[in-house]
XYZ file of C-alpha atoms in Angstrom:
585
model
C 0.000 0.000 0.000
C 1.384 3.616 -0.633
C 0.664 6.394 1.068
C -0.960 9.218 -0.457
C 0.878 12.435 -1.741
C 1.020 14.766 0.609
C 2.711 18.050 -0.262
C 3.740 20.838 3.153
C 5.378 23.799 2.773
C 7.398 23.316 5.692
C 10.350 20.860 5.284
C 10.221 20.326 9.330
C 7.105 18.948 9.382
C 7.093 16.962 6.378
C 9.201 14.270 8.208
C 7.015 14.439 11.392
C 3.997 13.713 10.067
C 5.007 10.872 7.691
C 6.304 9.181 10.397
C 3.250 9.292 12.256
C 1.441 8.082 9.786
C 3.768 5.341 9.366
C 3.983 4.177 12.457
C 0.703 4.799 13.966
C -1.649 2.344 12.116
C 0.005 -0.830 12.877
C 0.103 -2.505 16.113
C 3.454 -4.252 17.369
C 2.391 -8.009 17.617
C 4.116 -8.273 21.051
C 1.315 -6.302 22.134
C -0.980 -8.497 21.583
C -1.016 -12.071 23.170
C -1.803 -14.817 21.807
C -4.210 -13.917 18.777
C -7.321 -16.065 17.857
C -6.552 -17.903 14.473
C -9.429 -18.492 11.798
C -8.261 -20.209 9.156
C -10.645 -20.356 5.819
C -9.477 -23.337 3.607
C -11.696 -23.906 0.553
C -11.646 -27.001 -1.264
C -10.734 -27.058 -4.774
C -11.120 -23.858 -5.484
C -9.064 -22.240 -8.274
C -7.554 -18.692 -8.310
C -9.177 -17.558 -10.823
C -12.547 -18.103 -9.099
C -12.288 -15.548 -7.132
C -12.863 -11.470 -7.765
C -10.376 -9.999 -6.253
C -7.715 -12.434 -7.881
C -9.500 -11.047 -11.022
C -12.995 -13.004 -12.020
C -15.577 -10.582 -12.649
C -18.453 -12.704 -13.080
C -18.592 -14.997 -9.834
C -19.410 -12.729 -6.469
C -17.367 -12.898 -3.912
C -17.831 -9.532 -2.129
C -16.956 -10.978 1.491
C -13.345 -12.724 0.311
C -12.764 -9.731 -1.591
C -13.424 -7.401 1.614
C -10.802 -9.676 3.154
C -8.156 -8.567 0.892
C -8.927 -5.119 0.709
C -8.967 -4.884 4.752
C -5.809 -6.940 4.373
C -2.731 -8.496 2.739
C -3.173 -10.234 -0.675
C -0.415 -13.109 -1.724
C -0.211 -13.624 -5.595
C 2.516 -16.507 -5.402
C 0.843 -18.988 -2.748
C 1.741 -22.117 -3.302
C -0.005 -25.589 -2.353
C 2.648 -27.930 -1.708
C 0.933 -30.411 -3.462
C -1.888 -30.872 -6.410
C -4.693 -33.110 -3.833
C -6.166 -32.979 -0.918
C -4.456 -35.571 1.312
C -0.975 -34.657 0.865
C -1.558 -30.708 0.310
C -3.555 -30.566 4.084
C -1.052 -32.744 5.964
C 1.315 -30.274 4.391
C -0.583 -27.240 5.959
C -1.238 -29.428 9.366
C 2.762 -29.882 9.633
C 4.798 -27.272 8.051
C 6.256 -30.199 5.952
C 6.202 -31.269 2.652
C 4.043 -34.575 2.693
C 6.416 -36.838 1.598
C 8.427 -36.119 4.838
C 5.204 -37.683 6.910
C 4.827 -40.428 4.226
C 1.766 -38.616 3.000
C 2.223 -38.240 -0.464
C 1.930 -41.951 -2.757
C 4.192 -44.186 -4.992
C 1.734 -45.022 -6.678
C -1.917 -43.510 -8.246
C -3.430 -43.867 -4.711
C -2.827 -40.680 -4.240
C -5.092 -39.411 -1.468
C -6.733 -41.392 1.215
C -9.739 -43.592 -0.277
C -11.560 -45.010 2.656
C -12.681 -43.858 5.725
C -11.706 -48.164 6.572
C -8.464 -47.130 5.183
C -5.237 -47.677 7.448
C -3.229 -44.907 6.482
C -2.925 -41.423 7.579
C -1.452 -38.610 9.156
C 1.105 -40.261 11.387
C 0.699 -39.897 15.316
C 4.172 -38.344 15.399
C 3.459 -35.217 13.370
C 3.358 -32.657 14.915
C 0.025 -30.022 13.828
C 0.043 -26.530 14.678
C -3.075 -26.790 16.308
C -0.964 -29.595 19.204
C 0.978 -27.155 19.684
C -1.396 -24.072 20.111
C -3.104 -26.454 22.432
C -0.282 -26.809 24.615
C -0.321 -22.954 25.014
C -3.808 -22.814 26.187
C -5.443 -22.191 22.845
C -9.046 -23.889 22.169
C -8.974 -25.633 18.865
C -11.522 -26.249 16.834
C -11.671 -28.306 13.582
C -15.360 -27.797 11.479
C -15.358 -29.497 7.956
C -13.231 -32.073 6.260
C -10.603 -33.717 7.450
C -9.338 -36.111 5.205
C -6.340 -37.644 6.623
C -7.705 -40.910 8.035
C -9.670 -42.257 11.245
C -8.289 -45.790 12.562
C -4.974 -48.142 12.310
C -6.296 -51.300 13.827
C -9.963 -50.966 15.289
C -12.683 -48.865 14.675
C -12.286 -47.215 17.438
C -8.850 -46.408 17.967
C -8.737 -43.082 16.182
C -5.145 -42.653 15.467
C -5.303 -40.095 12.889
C -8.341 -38.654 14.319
C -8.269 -34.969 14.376
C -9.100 -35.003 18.293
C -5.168 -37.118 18.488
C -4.016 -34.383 16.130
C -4.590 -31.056 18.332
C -7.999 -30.376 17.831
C -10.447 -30.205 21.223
C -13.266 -30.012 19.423
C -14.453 -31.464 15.688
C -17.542 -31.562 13.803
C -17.228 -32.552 9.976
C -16.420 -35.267 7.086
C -13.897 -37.345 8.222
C -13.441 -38.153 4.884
C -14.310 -35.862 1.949
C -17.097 -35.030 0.093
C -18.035 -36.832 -3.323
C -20.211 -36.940 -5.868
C -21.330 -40.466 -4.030
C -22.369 -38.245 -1.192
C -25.554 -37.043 -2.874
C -27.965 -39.966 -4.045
C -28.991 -38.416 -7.352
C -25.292 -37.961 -8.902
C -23.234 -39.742 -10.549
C -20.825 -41.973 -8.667
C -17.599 -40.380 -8.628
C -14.449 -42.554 -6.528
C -12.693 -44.754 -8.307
C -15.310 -44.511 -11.389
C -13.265 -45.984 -14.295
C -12.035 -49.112 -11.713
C -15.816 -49.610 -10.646
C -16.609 -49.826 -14.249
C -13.919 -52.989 -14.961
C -15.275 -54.285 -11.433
C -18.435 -54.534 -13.115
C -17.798 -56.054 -16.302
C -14.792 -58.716 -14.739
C -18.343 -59.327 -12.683
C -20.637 -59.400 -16.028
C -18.260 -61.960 -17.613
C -17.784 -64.270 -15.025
C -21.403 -64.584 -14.543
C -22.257 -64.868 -18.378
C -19.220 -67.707 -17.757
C -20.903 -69.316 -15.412
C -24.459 -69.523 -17.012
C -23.425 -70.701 -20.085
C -21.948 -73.537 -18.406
C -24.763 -74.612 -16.558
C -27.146 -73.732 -19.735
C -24.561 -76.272 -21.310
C -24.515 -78.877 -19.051
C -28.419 -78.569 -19.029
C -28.595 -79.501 -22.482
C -26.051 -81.472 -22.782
C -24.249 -79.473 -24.878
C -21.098 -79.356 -22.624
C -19.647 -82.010 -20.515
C -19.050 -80.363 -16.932
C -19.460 -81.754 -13.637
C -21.665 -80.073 -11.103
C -18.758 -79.988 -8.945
C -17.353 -77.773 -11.379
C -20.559 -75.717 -11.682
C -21.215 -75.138 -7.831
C -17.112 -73.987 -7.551
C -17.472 -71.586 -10.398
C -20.667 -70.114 -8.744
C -19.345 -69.858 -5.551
C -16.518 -68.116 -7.315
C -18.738 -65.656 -9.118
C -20.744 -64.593 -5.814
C -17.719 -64.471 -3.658
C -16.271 -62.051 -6.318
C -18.884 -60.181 -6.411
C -19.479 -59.841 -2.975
C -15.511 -58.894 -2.336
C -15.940 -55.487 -4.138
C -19.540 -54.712 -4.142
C -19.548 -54.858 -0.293
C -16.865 -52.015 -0.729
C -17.902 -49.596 -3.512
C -21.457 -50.965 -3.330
C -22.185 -48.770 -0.101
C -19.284 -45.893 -0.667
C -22.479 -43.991 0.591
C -22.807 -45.638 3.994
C -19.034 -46.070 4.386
C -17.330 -42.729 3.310
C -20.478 -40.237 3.505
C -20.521 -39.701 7.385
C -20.393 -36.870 9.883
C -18.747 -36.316 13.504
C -18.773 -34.792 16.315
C -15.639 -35.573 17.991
C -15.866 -39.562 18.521
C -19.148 -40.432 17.574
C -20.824 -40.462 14.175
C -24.153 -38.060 13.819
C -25.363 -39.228 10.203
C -24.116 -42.331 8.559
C -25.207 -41.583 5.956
C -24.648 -37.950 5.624
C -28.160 -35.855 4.804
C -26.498 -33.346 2.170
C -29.568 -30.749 2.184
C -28.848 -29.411 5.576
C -24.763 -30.059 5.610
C -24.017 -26.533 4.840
C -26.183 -25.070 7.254
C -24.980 -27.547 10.096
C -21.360 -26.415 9.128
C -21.667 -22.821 9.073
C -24.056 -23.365 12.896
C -21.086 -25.254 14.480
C -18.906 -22.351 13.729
C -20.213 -19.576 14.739
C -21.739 -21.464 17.714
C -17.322 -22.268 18.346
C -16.605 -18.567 18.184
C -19.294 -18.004 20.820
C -17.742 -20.799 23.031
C -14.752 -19.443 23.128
C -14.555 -15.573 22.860
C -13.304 -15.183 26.510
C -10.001 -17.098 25.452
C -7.848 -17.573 22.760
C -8.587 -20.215 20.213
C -7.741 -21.597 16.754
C -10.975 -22.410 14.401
C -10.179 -24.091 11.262
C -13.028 -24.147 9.361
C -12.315 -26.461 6.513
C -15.374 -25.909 4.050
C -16.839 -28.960 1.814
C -17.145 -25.792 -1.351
C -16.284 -26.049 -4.032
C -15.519 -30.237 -4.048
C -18.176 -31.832 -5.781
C -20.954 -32.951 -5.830
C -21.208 -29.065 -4.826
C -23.600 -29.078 -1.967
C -26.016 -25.894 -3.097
C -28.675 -24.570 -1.034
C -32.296 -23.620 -3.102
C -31.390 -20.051 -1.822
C -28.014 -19.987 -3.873
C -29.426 -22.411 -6.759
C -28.875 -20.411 -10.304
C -27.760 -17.074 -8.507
C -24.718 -17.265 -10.502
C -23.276 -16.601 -14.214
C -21.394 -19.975 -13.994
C -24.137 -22.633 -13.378
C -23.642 -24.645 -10.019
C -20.491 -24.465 -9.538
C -20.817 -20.875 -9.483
C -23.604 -20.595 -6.887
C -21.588 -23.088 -4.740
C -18.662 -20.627 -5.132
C -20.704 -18.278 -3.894
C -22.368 -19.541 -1.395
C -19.306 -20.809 -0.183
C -18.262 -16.220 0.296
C -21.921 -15.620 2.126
C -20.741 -18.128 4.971
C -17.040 -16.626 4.750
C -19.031 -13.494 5.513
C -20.839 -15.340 8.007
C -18.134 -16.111 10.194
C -16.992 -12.322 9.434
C -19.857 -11.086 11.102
C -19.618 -13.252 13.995
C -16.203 -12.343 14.610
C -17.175 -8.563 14.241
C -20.392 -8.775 17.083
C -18.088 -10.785 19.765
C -15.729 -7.757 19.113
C -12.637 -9.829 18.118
C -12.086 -8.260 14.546
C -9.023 -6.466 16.308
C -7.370 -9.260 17.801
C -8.304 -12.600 15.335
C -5.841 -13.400 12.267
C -7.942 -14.279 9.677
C -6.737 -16.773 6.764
C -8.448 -17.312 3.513
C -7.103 -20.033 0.653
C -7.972 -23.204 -1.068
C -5.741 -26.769 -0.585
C -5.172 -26.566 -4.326
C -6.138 -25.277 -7.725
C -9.711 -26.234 -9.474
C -10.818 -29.127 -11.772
C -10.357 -28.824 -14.890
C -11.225 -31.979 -15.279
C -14.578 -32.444 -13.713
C -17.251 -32.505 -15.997
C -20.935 -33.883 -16.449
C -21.708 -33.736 -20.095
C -21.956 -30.023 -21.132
C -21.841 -28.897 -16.950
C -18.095 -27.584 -16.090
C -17.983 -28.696 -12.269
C -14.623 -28.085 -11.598
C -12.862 -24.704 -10.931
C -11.147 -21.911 -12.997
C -7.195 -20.857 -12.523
C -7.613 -18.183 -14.313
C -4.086 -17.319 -16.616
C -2.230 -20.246 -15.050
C -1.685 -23.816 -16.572
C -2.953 -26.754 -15.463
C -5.249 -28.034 -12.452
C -6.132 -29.964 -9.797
C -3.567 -33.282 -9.708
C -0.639 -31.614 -11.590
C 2.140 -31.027 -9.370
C 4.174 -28.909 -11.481
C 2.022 -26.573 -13.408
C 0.889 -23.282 -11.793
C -2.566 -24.062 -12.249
C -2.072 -26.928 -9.915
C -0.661 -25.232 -7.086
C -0.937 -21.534 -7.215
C -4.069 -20.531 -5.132
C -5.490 -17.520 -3.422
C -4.353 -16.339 0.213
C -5.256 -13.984 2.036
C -4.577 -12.604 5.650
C -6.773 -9.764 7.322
C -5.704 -8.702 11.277
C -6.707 -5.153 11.412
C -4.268 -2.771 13.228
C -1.436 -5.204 12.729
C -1.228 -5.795 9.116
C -1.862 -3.051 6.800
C -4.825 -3.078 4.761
C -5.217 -3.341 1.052
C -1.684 -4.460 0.682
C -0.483 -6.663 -2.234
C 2.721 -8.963 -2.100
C 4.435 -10.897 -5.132
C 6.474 -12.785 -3.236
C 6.426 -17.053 -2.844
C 5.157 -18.362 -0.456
C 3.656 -21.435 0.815
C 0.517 -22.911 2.586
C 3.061 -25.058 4.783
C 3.819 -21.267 6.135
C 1.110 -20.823 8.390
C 2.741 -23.411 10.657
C 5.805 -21.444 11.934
C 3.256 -17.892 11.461
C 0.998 -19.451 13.665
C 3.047 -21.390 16.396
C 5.307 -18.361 16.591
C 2.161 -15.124 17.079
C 0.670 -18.068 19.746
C 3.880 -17.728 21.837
C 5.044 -21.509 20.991
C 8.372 -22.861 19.104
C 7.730 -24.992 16.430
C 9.699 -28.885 16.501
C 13.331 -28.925 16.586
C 13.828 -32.213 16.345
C 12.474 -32.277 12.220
C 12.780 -30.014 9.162
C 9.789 -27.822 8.999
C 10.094 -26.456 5.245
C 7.350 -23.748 6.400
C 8.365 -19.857 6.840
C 7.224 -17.204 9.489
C 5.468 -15.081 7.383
C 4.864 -12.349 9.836
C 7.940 -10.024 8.672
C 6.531 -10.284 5.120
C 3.303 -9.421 5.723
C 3.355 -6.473 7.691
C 6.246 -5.196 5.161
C 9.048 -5.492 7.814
C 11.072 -7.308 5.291
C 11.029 -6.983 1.670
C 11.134 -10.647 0.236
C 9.844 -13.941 1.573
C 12.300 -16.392 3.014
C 11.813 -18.776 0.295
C 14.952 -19.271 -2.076
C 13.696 -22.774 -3.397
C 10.249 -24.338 -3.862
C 9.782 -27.700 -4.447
C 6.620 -28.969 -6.671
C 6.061 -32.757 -5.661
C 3.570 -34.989 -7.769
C 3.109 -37.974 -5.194
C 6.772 -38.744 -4.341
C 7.706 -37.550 -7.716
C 9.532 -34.132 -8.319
C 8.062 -32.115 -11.110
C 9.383 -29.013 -10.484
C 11.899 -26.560 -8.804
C 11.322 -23.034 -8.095
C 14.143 -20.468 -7.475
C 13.223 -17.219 -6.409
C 16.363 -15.319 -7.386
C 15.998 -12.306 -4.281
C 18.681 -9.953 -5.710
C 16.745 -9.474 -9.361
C 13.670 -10.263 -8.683
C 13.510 -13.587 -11.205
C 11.404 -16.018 -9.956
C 12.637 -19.075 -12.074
C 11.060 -22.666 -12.084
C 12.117 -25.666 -14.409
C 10.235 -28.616 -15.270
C 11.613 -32.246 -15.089
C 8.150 -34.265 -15.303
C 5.047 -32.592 -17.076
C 1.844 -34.389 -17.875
C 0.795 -35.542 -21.492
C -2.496 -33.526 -21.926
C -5.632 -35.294 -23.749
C -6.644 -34.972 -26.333
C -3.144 -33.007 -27.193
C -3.297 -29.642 -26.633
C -6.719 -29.475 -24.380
C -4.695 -28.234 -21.459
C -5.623 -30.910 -19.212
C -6.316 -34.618 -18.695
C -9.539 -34.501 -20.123
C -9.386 -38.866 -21.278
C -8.322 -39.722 -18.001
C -9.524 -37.339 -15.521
C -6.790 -36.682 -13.815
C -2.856 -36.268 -14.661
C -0.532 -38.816 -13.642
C 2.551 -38.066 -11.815
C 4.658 -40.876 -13.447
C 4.592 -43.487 -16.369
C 3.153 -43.570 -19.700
C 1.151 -40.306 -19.139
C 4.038 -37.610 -18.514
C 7.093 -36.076 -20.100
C 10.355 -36.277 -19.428
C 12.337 -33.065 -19.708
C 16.460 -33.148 -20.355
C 17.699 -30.524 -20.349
C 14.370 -29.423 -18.121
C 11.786 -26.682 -19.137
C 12.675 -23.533 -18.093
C 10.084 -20.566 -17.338
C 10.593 -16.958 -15.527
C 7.476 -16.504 -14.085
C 8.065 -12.672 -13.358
C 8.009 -12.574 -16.901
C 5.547 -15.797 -18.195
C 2.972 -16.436 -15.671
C 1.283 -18.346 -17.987
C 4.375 -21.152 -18.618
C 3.852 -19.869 -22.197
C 7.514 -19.790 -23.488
C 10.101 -22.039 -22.353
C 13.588 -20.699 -22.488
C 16.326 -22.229 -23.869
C 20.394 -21.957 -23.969
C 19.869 -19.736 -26.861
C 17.356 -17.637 -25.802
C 18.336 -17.327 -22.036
C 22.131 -16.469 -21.398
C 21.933 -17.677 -18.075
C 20.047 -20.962 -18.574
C 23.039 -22.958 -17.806
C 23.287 -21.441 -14.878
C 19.523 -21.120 -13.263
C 19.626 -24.981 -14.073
C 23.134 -25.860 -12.418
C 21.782 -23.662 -9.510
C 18.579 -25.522 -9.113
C 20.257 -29.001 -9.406
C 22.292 -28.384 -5.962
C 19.534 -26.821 -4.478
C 17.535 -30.450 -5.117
C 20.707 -31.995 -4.604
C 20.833 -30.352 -0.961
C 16.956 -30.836 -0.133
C 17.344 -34.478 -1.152
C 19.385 -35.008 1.966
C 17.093 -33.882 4.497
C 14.541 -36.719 3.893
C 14.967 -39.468 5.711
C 12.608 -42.729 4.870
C 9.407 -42.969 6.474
C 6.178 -45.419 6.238
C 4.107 -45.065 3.474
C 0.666 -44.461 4.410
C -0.661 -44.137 1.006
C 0.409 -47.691 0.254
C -2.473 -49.710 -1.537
C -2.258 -51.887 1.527
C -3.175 -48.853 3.797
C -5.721 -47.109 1.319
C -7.841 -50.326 0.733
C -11.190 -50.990 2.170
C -10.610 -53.102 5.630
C -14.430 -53.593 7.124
C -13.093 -54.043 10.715
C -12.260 -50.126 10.502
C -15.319 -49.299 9.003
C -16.469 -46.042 11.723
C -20.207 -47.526 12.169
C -22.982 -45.734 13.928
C -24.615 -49.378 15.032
C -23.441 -52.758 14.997
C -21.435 -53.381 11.552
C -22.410 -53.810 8.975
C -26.035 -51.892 9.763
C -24.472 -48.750 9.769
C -27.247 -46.317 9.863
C -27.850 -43.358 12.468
C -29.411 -39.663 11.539
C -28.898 -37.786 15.308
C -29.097 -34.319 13.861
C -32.357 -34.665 12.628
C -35.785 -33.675 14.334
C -36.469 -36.982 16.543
């Protein structure tokens, strides 16, 4: 933000008053202890879905009143493409793979709410930590990073062992197999071979005994019974799984115990925004940490009628904004407990939107605007660059706009550090304080080097070259768009990180992104005089992050993201899973 031209005739007082006006605005932090935290984290939002990161046509007057009361980051950075891996990232300050929460394989986020795998009991979250220093801590939303190891009940990656006091959401996240009258979304193209390895077993299996009925094939019944048996047990292996994705993936919690199994989608939004508001309340008199961890803009895009064709963009667009009226919900709450002056408020999305998604002519994934690329792709800007935004009035000056990289794995140390706490010494934490940057203390982030993981799989390096300003990135991997040219994955629905489906770049793709936002013109040896070097440069800087991971357990292993029935969370006695305690009786 720049002051406005003021012009004195008196060269004595010029000096005065500008330093007032410098100075008096801004609050030291050490002033204030311990702020509350509200953390906004939309899911799969893109950047370019949003008006004050330029779209014009979707309404989002409440973010936008966030950035202009606050500071606006252009280069935030998801430290990975999905959900799973790009949240334990902002839980941890780490990149995933350093918690085993990013995949070897195309598992890439967890599946099952039965799963094994998740975030690790010996992370560390920021909201442990804030707990230790007397914070309340809330979680409302989705979670997405597991529920048992070995029972049902033993919660091990439950956000309550994770730092939270209090939760109330999707322990899992929300899919199109949520909402009865859509589409089935997880693991679509496998349920389809599931179905015809099914088809042709049983068309086996008929034909035989139509056979031996006529005599037309000479087969024991022996034979016949086995191949039966064999056909229903088959069946029964995967259809007891996906069959019921509903009843086993669609629930909601409050803390331990399930309140809907299945979830009832018409009043999840309001039930969301109630629980937060109704946390705030709770806890005005203290300090406390509410990450509210919205279900918008994931399909199947939970709408309510009053939202329903508001927008210029079809649903996804009244999701979108829907998703702003309850940001400006929990706005107004903040504002009538009179905490606006001493609550941090973060908005941004776990990654960038769907390009993907789509229902016949109905785009249901989100927009990144001028940046390649989308949801999955780890490299791509499209992928990873998302809005974020940061309003704490008196501390951080309003309407201010910053260029520099940074990360979602940087509210960690922000956060741990304003709440009085130290983060882990005993790990890397690849997370910066931010504070400095945002209230324009410093002029540059303390980023050098980004690195832009697909699953375990580097993609990408950034270098943000501080002395000239150069923010430089080079590709290694890239995904093979289909059909060629479309932009995205549009045959497979999603990108692959490795294999048949991506590129391999030597010497690597090189980009200035101060310069090509849009990844528009790689450079070359003899186009770029310093190629050789930017690339040497970047190759020690991965050479030098290589050997700060250390191996760790994978928990996105098929054998941890498969369907295991004795971890099924069941709200009765499994497998009649059934319970609605939010409703009227």
């Amino acid at each position: 933000a720049s002051l406005p031209l003021l012009c004195f005739r008196s060269p004595l007082v010029t000096p005065l008053i500008l330093g007032l006006l410098l100075q008096a605005p801004f609050t030291q932090p050490s002033t204030i202890t311990q702020p509350n935290f509200v953390l906004l984290l939309a899911d799969d939002l893109g950047i370019g879905d949003v008006g004050c990161y330029g779209n014009d046509t979707i309404r989002t007057p409440n973010i936008d009143r966030l950035a202009k009361e606050g500071v606006k980051l252009t280069q935030h950075i998801a430290a990975a493409p999905l959900c799973t891996p790009s949240r334990a990232a902002f839980l941890t300050g780490r990149y995933p793979l350093r918690s085993g929460m990013d995949a070897i394989n195309d598992y890439r986020v967890i599946f099952w709410n039965a799963g094994s795998g998740g975030l690790p009991a010996n992370e560390t979250t920021f909201a442990k930590i804030l707990q230790h220093q007397g914070y309340s801590t809330g979680l409302i939303g989705k979670w997405h990073q597991g529920v048992n190891c070995e029972s049902r009940n033993d919660h091990c990656h439950h956000p309550l062992k994770h730092g939270f006091d209090y939760f109330y959401g999707m322990p899992f996240t929300l899919i199109s197999d949520c909402q009865p009258t859509e589409t089935p979304e997880m693991d679509r193209a496998f349920r389809r071979k599931l179905w015809l390895s099914t088809e042709m077993i049983g068309l086996i299996t008929l034909t035989a005994v139509l056979g031996r009925l006529t005599g037309l094939i000479s087969v024991h019944w022996k034979t016949l019974t086995w191949l039966a048996g064999f056909s229903l047990l088959f069946f029964i292996s995967w259809f007891s799984s996906y069959g019921f994705v509903r009843y086993w993936n669609c629930i909601m919690m409050r803390n331990h115990g399930i309140t809907e199994q299945p979830m009832v989608t018409d009043r999840t939004t309001s039930l969301i925004l109630r629980e937060s508001i109704s946390f705030i309340e709770r806890n005005k008199h203290k300090p406390f940490l509410l990450f509210l961890s919205f279900l918008h803009s994931h399909t199947p895009l939970l709408t309510t009628e009053k939202f329903l064709g508001r927008s210029r963009h079809g649903l996804y667009g009244d999701n979108v904004e829907e998703m702003d009226w309850m940001v400006g919900q929990v706005l107004d709450a903040i504002d009538k407990e009179g905490l606006k002056e001493t609550t941090l408020v973060y908005f941004a999305s776990d990654h960038g939107g769907w390009l993907e998604r789509q229902e016949g002519e109905r785009q249901l994934g989100g927009w990144n605007g001028i940046y390649k690329g989308g949801k999955s792709m780890g490299g791509w800007e499209g992928g990873i660059r998302v809005p974020g935004i940061f309003r704490w009035p008196g501390v951080l000056p309003a309407g201010t706009v910053t260029d520099e990289p940074t990360s979602l794995m940087d509210i960690y140390p922000t956060v741990v550090h304003l709440a009085g706490g130290e983060v882990p010494q005993d790990r890397v934490i690849d997370g910066r304080d931010l504070l400095p940057l945002l209230r324009g203390a410093v002029a540059h982030s303390e980023h050098e080097f980004l690195f832009h993981y697909c699953g375990v799989h580097l993609h990408a390096v950034r270098w943000h070259q501080k002395d000239t300003g150069a923010v430089w990135k080079a590709h290694f991997m890239t995904p093979i768009f289909s059909p060629p040219g479309a932009g995205a994955c549009y045959d497979r629905g999603f990108c692959p990180c490795f294999g048949e489906g991506v590129t391999h770049h030597e010497p690597p793709l090189l980009f200035e992104l101060s310069q090509d936002p849009s990844e528009a013109k790689p450079l070359s040896a003899d186009t770029e005089p310093l190629f050789d070097t930017v690339i040497r440069k970047i190759g020690r800087a991965i050479e030098e992050h290589r050997r700060t991971l250390t191996p760790v357990p994978e928990q996105l292993s098929v054998s941890n993201v498969v369907w295991k029935p004795w971890l099924q969370p069941c709200c009765g006695t499994f497998p009649f899973c059934w319970c609605d305690k939010e409703g009227d009786n």
